[in-house]
């Protein structure tokens, strides 16, 4: 494994560590995860990690949305509304790909 691949894997694992802590019925943002792991300007890379997490156990990628509460990653889930269905099964209301009461269900990772 080359140095770049190792660094990426380490970054992704740190992202997954935070994502695994998002409580049921809550969401966080790509940017909040980036900030929590000390990579403030890496929200897009957090998104790449979430996209790569499908199939990994216990990584609730459906609970990670953009800073406005939009389901921007929904096309990476099998089925057109799977991300929304998973969120709604946890009691989170979604209308037109937007989380309703985003501020109330937002979880800020504190490390």
C-alpha atoms as a printed R data frame, in Angstrom:
    type eleno elety resid chain resno       x      y      z
1   ATOM     1    CA   UNK     A     1   0.000  0.000  0.000
2   ATOM     2    CA   UNK     A     2   1.463  3.347 -0.976
3   ATOM     3    CA   UNK     A     3   1.580  6.370  1.320
4   ATOM     4    CA   UNK     A     4  -1.316  8.164 -0.414
5   ATOM     5    CA   UNK     A     5  -3.613  5.134 -0.167
6   ATOM     6    CA   UNK     A     6  -2.676  4.653  3.485
7   ATOM     7    CA   UNK     A     7  -3.418  8.319  4.279
8   ATOM     8    CA   UNK     A     8  -6.808  8.089  2.527
9   ATOM     9    CA   UNK     A     9  -7.696  4.877  4.358
10  ATOM    10    CA   UNK     A    10  -6.772  6.480  7.681
11  ATOM    11    CA   UNK     A    11  -8.912  9.545  6.851
12  ATOM    12    CA   UNK     A    12 -11.851  7.357  5.845
13  ATOM    13    CA   UNK     A    13 -11.555  5.311  9.061
14  ATOM    14    CA   UNK     A    14 -11.605  8.494 11.146
15  ATOM    15    CA   UNK     A    15 -14.735  9.592  9.257
16  ATOM    16    CA   UNK     A    16 -16.379  6.216  9.893
17  ATOM    17    CA   UNK     A    17 -15.495  6.405 13.585
18  ATOM    18    CA   UNK     A    18 -17.453  9.664 13.872
19  ATOM    19    CA   UNK     A    19 -20.319  8.461 11.666
20  ATOM    20    CA   UNK     A    20 -20.777  5.368 13.832
21  ATOM    21    CA   UNK     A    21 -21.472  7.669 16.780
22  ATOM    22    CA   UNK     A    22 -24.354  9.584 15.171
23  ATOM    23    CA   UNK     A    23 -27.350  8.759 17.362
24  ATOM    24    CA   UNK     A    24 -30.415  7.032 15.963
25  ATOM    25    CA   UNK     A    25 -32.906  9.650 14.795
26  ATOM    26    CA   UNK     A    26 -30.256 12.342 14.356
27  ATOM    27    CA   UNK     A    27 -28.133 13.588 11.439
28  ATOM    28    CA   UNK     A    28 -24.903 15.483 10.963
29  ATOM    29    CA   UNK     A    29 -23.169 17.134  8.031
30  ATOM    30    CA   UNK     A    30 -20.102 16.357  5.981
31  ATOM    31    CA   UNK     A    31 -18.519 19.559  7.264
32  ATOM    32    CA   UNK     A    32 -19.262 18.771 10.918
33  ATOM    33    CA   UNK     A    33 -17.504 15.426 10.554
34  ATOM    34    CA   UNK     A    34 -14.549 17.087  8.806
35  ATOM    35    CA   UNK     A    35 -14.281 19.613 11.633
36  ATOM    36    CA   UNK     A    36 -14.528 16.868 14.274
37  ATOM    37    CA   UNK     A    37 -11.542 15.017 12.832
38  ATOM    38    CA   UNK     A    38  -9.476 18.172 12.445
39  ATOM    39    CA   UNK     A    39  -9.867 18.502  8.679
40  ATOM    40    CA   UNK     A    40 -12.079 21.603  8.513
41  ATOM    41    CA   UNK     A    41 -11.908 22.133  4.770
42  ATOM    42    CA   UNK     A    42 -12.434 18.494  3.793
43  ATOM    43    CA   UNK     A    43 -16.232 18.148  3.686
44  ATOM    44    CA   UNK     A    44 -16.071 16.876  0.104
45  ATOM    45    CA   UNK     A    45 -13.599 14.169  1.092
46  ATOM    46    CA   UNK     A    46 -15.962 13.152  3.917
47  ATOM    47    CA   UNK     A    47 -18.576 12.738  1.183
48  ATOM    48    CA   UNK     A    48 -16.214 10.464 -0.722
49  ATOM    49    CA   UNK     A    49 -15.726  8.415  2.441
50  ATOM    50    CA   UNK     A    50 -19.484  8.120  2.885
51  ATOM    51    CA   UNK     A    51 -19.842  6.980 -0.732
52  ATOM    52    CA   UNK     A    52 -17.171  4.345 -0.146
53  ATOM    53    CA   UNK     A    53 -18.840  3.130  3.060
54  ATOM    54    CA   UNK     A    54 -21.721  1.272  1.457
55  ATOM    55    CA   UNK     A    55 -21.397 -2.356  2.381
56  ATOM    56    CA   UNK     A    56 -19.372 -1.634  5.507
57  ATOM    57    CA   UNK     A    57 -20.972 -2.682  8.744
58  ATOM    58    CA   UNK     A    58 -22.290 -0.103 11.177
59  ATOM    59    CA   UNK     A    59 -21.582  3.023  9.119
60  ATOM    60    CA   UNK     A    60 -24.895  4.924  8.994
61  ATOM    61    CA   UNK     A    61 -24.101  6.969  5.879
62  ATOM    62    CA   UNK     A    62 -27.783  7.886  5.535
63  ATOM    63    CA   UNK     A    63 -27.394 10.112  8.621
64  ATOM    64    CA   UNK     A    64 -24.837 12.368  6.896
65  ATOM    65    CA   UNK     A    65 -26.240 15.220  4.813
66  ATOM    66    CA   UNK     A    66 -25.063 18.584  3.551
67  ATOM    67    CA   UNK     A    67 -24.872 21.700  5.739
68  ATOM    68    CA   UNK     A    68 -28.405 22.742  4.782
69  ATOM    69    CA   UNK     A    69 -29.990 19.371  5.528
70  ATOM    70    CA   UNK     A    70 -30.283 18.288  1.905
71  ATOM    71    CA   UNK     A    71 -29.944 14.619  0.955
72  ATOM    72    CA   UNK     A    72 -27.180 15.312 -1.543
73  ATOM    73    CA   UNK     A    73 -25.784 11.771 -1.280
74  ATOM    74    CA   UNK     A    74 -29.071  9.996 -1.967
75  ATOM    75    CA   UNK     A    75 -28.095  8.857 -5.460
76  ATOM    76    CA   UNK     A    76 -25.379  6.673 -3.901
77  ATOM    77    CA   UNK     A    77 -27.974  4.495 -2.185
78  ATOM    78    CA   UNK     A    78 -29.623  1.595 -3.960
79  ATOM    79    CA   UNK     A    79 -33.136  2.606 -4.919
80  ATOM    80    CA   UNK     A    80 -34.248  6.142 -5.582
81  ATOM    81    CA   UNK     A    81 -35.569  6.906 -2.089
82  ATOM    82    CA   UNK     A    82 -33.615  4.523  0.144
83  ATOM    83    CA   UNK     A    83 -31.751  7.270  2.019
84  ATOM    84    CA   UNK     A    84 -35.017  9.086  2.717
85  ATOM    85    CA   UNK     A    85 -36.740  5.847  3.753
86  ATOM    86    CA   UNK     A    86 -33.938  5.026  6.202
87  ATOM    87    CA   UNK     A    87 -34.139  8.497  7.747
88  ATOM    88    CA   UNK     A    88 -37.936  8.378  7.955
89  ATOM    89    CA   UNK     A    89 -37.765  4.962  9.623
90  ATOM    90    CA   UNK     A    90 -35.827  6.762 12.391
91  ATOM    91    CA   UNK     A    91 -38.502  9.453 12.720
92  ATOM    92    CA   UNK     A    92 -36.792 12.125 10.628
93  ATOM    93    CA   UNK     A    93 -39.180 13.944  8.316
94  ATOM    94    CA   UNK     A    94 -37.965 14.642  4.773
95  ATOM    95    CA   UNK     A    95 -39.782 16.688  2.118
96  ATOM    96    CA   UNK     A    96 -38.314 17.279 -1.354
97  ATOM    97    CA   UNK     A    97 -34.919 15.891 -0.261
98  ATOM    98    CA   UNK     A    98 -34.800 18.395  2.623
99  ATOM    99    CA   UNK     A    99 -34.801 17.407  6.296
100 ATOM   100    CA   UNK     A   100 -37.602 19.186  8.141
101 ATOM   101    CA   UNK     A   101 -36.554 20.773 11.453
102 ATOM   102    CA   UNK     A   102 -32.926 20.192 10.528
103 ATOM   103    CA   UNK     A   103 -31.665 22.240 13.484
104 ATOM   104    CA   UNK     A   104 -33.600 20.007 15.923
105 ATOM   105    CA   UNK     A   105 -32.262 16.700 14.594
106 ATOM   106    CA   UNK     A   106 -28.733 17.933 13.874
107 ATOM   107    CA   UNK     A   107 -26.014 16.230 15.942
108 ATOM   108    CA   UNK     A   108 -22.718 18.054 16.456
109 ATOM   109    CA   UNK     A   109 -19.806 15.668 16.983
110 ATOM   110    CA   UNK     A   110 -17.740 16.852 19.959
111 ATOM   111    CA   UNK     A   111 -14.247 15.447 20.275
